Each structure stands twice: as structure tokens, then as C-alpha cells.
Amino acid sequence: MSLLGLEPRPRTIGEIAKLTGLTSGSATRLVDRLERAGLVARQPAPDDRRKMLVTLTAHRAPDAEAAWAEPGRAFDRALDDFTDAELAVIERYPRRVTEVGSEQTERVQRGWFRGSLGLAGALGRARRRPPARRPPARCATRAYAWRDGGGVWPDAGPAP
């Protein structure tokens, strides 16, 4: 609701999914529930009939605003104790953390190590493969196996 209220234009369900970090199916179900509650409306996109644009409904938006009015005033009062300089730091911190989080999400979605299918592919491979019984060729993997193997390679004695 807040996301749609802050956006200057209607959003597609795909955009809502991306902005919230939900899958497209979860975003669709979310919009379905909001629509049943009368909080949002869907309209066809003028440039693509397959897409639906989601907007807040005018007749329910005041209800939502009224529900959040008192919590909003309470948070405003909580901030009264801070100086302008402190408020600037408070405002800057979540913006920066959000930027870093978005950058890292994109990195993981692109594939987080060379030759990877992405995080899902790596997790899928990890579940399917049995643990290695011999020392692997790469040092990083070797250190991992050393730690998990109790410090002794089954066929090679203690690791270096």
C-alpha cells in the first residue's frame, strides 16, 4: 500500500514484485487480496493489453491513511528528541543500506561465482552431490573439507 502510494504512476505486478522482492506469483496473490479488500484496482496497460496496472483506489485510500495516522504521529513524536544533524544521519543510513542490499541482490541474481547458475543452481548442486572423499584441487574447497572432515583426509592422512 505504501509503495503504491509513493509511486507517481500505476505499477505492473512485475514491477511490484521487483520492488518488494516477491516472486511474480506472490505479488499476484498479494494484489488479488488487496483488490478483494477494495484497496487497489487493476486496469489494462495502454501500451500492452497483456499487462495490468495496479493503483490505489480513491474510495479506500483515506481509510488506509486514517489507520496509519496515529502510528505516524507517534513516530513523529519519537523523532522530536533528535537534532537536525542526527536526523540527517538517521535518514542517510537506511538509504545507504537499501542501496547496498539492492546491489547485492542484483549480484546474487546474476550468478555469484564464475560458472554458476546463480544461487538456486548452487544450492541445487549442493543438495545433489555427496561430500568429496578425496582432497579437492582448489585450496578454498580443501579448507572447507578439512574443517568439516575433522582434519584428516580419509585416503591421504592429515591435511597440510
Short mmCIF file of C-alpha atoms in Angstrom, two decimals:
data_model
loop_
_atom_site.label_atom_id
_atom_site.label_comp_id
_atom_site.label_asym_id
_atom_site.label_seq_id
_atom_site.Cartn_x
_atom_site.Cartn_y
_atom_site.Cartn_z
CA MET A 1 0.00 0.00 0.00
CA SER A 2 2.74 2.45 0.96
CA LEU A 3 4.72 1.55 -2.14
CA LEU A 4 1.79 2.29 -4.43
CA GLY A 5 1.04 5.48 -2.51
CA LEU A 6 4.59 6.74 -3.03
CA GLU A 7 4.77 5.88 -6.72
CA PRO A 8 3.83 8.67 -9.15
CA ARG A 9 2.25 6.25 -11.64
CA PRO A 10 0.46 2.90 -11.63
CA ARG A 11 2.73 -0.16 -11.45
CA THR A 12 2.56 -3.56 -13.10
CA ILE A 13 2.53 -6.67 -10.95
CA GLY A 14 6.03 -7.45 -12.28
CA GLU A 15 7.27 -4.07 -11.07
CA ILE A 16 5.61 -4.61 -7.70
CA ALA A 17 7.32 -8.00 -7.47
CA LYS A 18 10.72 -6.48 -8.21
CA LEU A 19 10.27 -3.56 -5.82
CA THR A 20 9.13 -5.79 -2.96
CA GLY A 21 11.42 -8.76 -3.61
CA LEU A 22 8.44 -11.09 -4.09
CA THR A 23 8.09 -13.64 -6.85
CA SER A 24 5.63 -12.73 -9.58
CA GLY A 25 3.19 -15.36 -8.27
CA SER A 26 3.37 -13.99 -4.73
CA ALA A 27 2.93 -10.44 -5.98
CA THR A 28 -0.13 -11.53 -7.98
CA ARG A 29 -1.68 -13.14 -4.89
CA LEU A 30 -0.91 -10.00 -2.87
CA VAL A 31 -2.61 -7.80 -5.46
CA ASP A 32 -5.55 -10.24 -5.59
CA ARG A 33 -6.05 -9.87 -1.80
CA LEU A 34 -5.72 -6.08 -1.92
CA GLU A 35 -8.20 -5.93 -4.79
CA ARG A 36 -10.73 -8.11 -2.91
CA ALA A 37 -10.39 -5.74 0.05
CA GLY A 38 -11.12 -2.81 -2.24
CA LEU A 39 -7.74 -1.19 -1.66
CA VAL A 40 -6.37 -1.41 -5.20
CA ALA A 41 -7.75 -1.58 -8.72
CA ARG A 42 -6.34 -3.11 -11.90
CA GLN A 43 -6.61 -1.52 -15.31
CA PRO A 44 -5.18 -2.64 -18.66
CA ALA A 45 -1.91 -1.02 -19.69
CA PRO A 46 -2.47 1.24 -22.71
CA ASP A 47 0.67 0.02 -24.49
CA ASP A 48 0.32 -3.73 -23.80
CA ARG A 49 -3.04 -5.45 -23.31
CA ARG A 50 -1.34 -8.39 -21.56
CA LYS A 51 -0.20 -6.18 -18.67
CA MET A 52 -2.35 -4.88 -15.87
CA LEU A 53 -1.57 -1.68 -13.99
CA VAL A 54 -2.25 -1.54 -10.26
CA THR A 55 -3.33 1.66 -8.49
CA LEU A 56 -4.72 2.55 -5.09
CA THR A 57 -8.46 3.06 -5.11
CA ALA A 58 -9.62 6.55 -4.24
CA HIS A 59 -12.52 5.44 -2.09
CA ARG A 60 -10.40 3.29 0.26
CA ALA A 61 -7.14 5.27 0.39
CA PRO A 62 -8.49 7.60 3.13
CA ASP A 63 -9.33 4.52 5.25
CA ALA A 64 -5.77 3.30 4.95
CA GLU A 65 -4.39 6.76 5.73
CA ALA A 66 -6.64 7.05 8.79
CA ALA A 67 -5.47 3.67 10.06
CA TRP A 68 -1.86 4.85 9.94
CA ALA A 69 -2.43 8.40 11.19
CA GLU A 70 -1.87 7.71 14.90
CA PRO A 71 1.18 5.46 14.40
CA GLY A 72 2.59 8.16 12.11
CA ARG A 73 2.12 10.84 14.75
CA ALA A 74 3.73 8.58 17.37
CA PHE A 75 6.81 8.10 15.17
CA ASP A 76 6.97 11.84 14.53
CA ARG A 77 6.97 12.46 18.29
CA ALA A 78 9.77 9.89 18.73
CA LEU A 79 11.92 11.88 16.30
CA ASP A 80 11.38 15.16 18.17
CA ASP A 81 14.27 14.25 20.51
CA PHE A 82 16.87 14.34 17.70
CA THR A 83 18.76 17.30 16.27
CA ASP A 84 18.66 18.07 12.54
CA ALA A 85 22.20 16.69 12.16
CA GLU A 86 21.22 13.44 13.89
CA LEU A 87 18.10 13.14 11.74
CA ALA A 88 20.26 13.54 8.61
CA VAL A 89 22.36 10.55 9.70
CA ILE A 90 19.25 8.56 10.56
CA GLU A 91 17.84 9.30 7.10
CA ARG A 92 21.11 8.53 5.29
CA TYR A 93 21.64 5.13 6.94
CA PRO A 94 18.57 3.27 5.58
CA ARG A 95 19.09 4.82 2.14
CA ARG A 96 22.67 3.52 2.03
CA VAL A 97 21.76 0.10 3.41
CA THR A 98 18.99 -0.18 0.81
CA GLU A 99 21.47 0.69 -1.97
CA VAL A 100 23.92 -1.95 -0.76
CA GLY A 101 21.12 -4.51 -0.40
CA SER A 102 19.93 -3.82 -3.94
CA GLU A 103 23.46 -4.12 -5.31
CA GLN A 104 23.99 -7.44 -3.54
CA THR A 105 20.60 -8.79 -4.63
CA GLU A 106 21.49 -8.00 -8.25
CA ARG A 107 24.91 -9.66 -7.79
CA VAL A 108 23.31 -12.86 -6.49
CA GLN A 109 20.69 -12.85 -9.23
CA ARG A 110 23.42 -12.51 -11.91
CA GLY A 111 25.32 -15.52 -10.53
CA TRP A 112 27.56 -15.11 -7.54
CA PHE A 113 30.55 -17.13 -8.67
CA ARG A 114 32.13 -17.95 -12.00
CA GLY A 115 30.37 -20.72 -13.86
CA SER A 116 27.40 -20.59 -11.52
CA LEU A 117 23.76 -20.93 -12.41
CA GLY A 118 23.12 -18.44 -9.64
CA LEU A 119 22.28 -19.12 -6.02
CA ALA A 120 19.46 -21.55 -6.81
CA GLY A 121 21.76 -23.57 -9.06
CA ALA A 122 24.49 -23.67 -6.45
CA LEU A 123 22.06 -24.79 -3.76
CA GLY A 124 20.61 -27.42 -6.07
CA ARG A 125 24.09 -28.81 -6.80
CA ALA A 126 24.97 -28.79 -3.12
CA ARG A 127 21.94 -30.93 -2.29
CA ARG A 128 22.57 -33.45 -5.08
CA ARG A 129 26.29 -34.02 -4.63
CA PRO A 130 27.66 -36.26 -1.89
CA PRO A 131 30.61 -34.88 0.08
CA ALA A 132 34.04 -35.32 -1.53
CA ARG A 133 36.09 -38.26 -0.25
CA ARG A 134 39.46 -37.07 -1.59
CA PRO A 135 41.19 -33.71 -1.22
CA PRO A 136 39.88 -31.38 -3.94
CA ALA A 137 42.24 -29.45 -6.18
CA ARG A 138 41.35 -25.93 -5.01
CA CYS A 139 42.59 -24.57 -1.69
CA ALA A 140 39.32 -22.89 -0.67
CA THR A 141 37.39 -26.13 -1.10
CA ARG A 142 40.21 -28.03 0.60
CA ALA A 143 40.00 -25.79 3.67
CA TYR A 144 36.23 -26.32 3.79
CA ALA A 145 36.60 -30.11 3.57
CA TRP A 146 39.44 -30.01 6.14
CA ARG A 147 37.20 -28.20 8.62
CA ASP A 148 34.22 -30.48 8.06
CA GLY A 149 36.27 -33.67 7.82
CA GLY A 150 37.79 -33.31 11.26
CA GLY A 151 41.27 -32.56 9.97
CA VAL A 152 42.10 -35.94 8.43
CA TRP A 153 41.68 -36.89 4.79
CA PRO A 154 40.40 -40.48 4.53
CA ASP A 155 42.99 -41.51 1.93
CA ALA A 156 45.78 -39.01 2.43
CA GLY A 157 46.40 -38.62 6.15
CA PRO A 158 46.36 -35.19 7.82
CA ALA A 159 45.86 -32.21 5.55
CA PRO A 160 48.81 -29.81 5.21
#
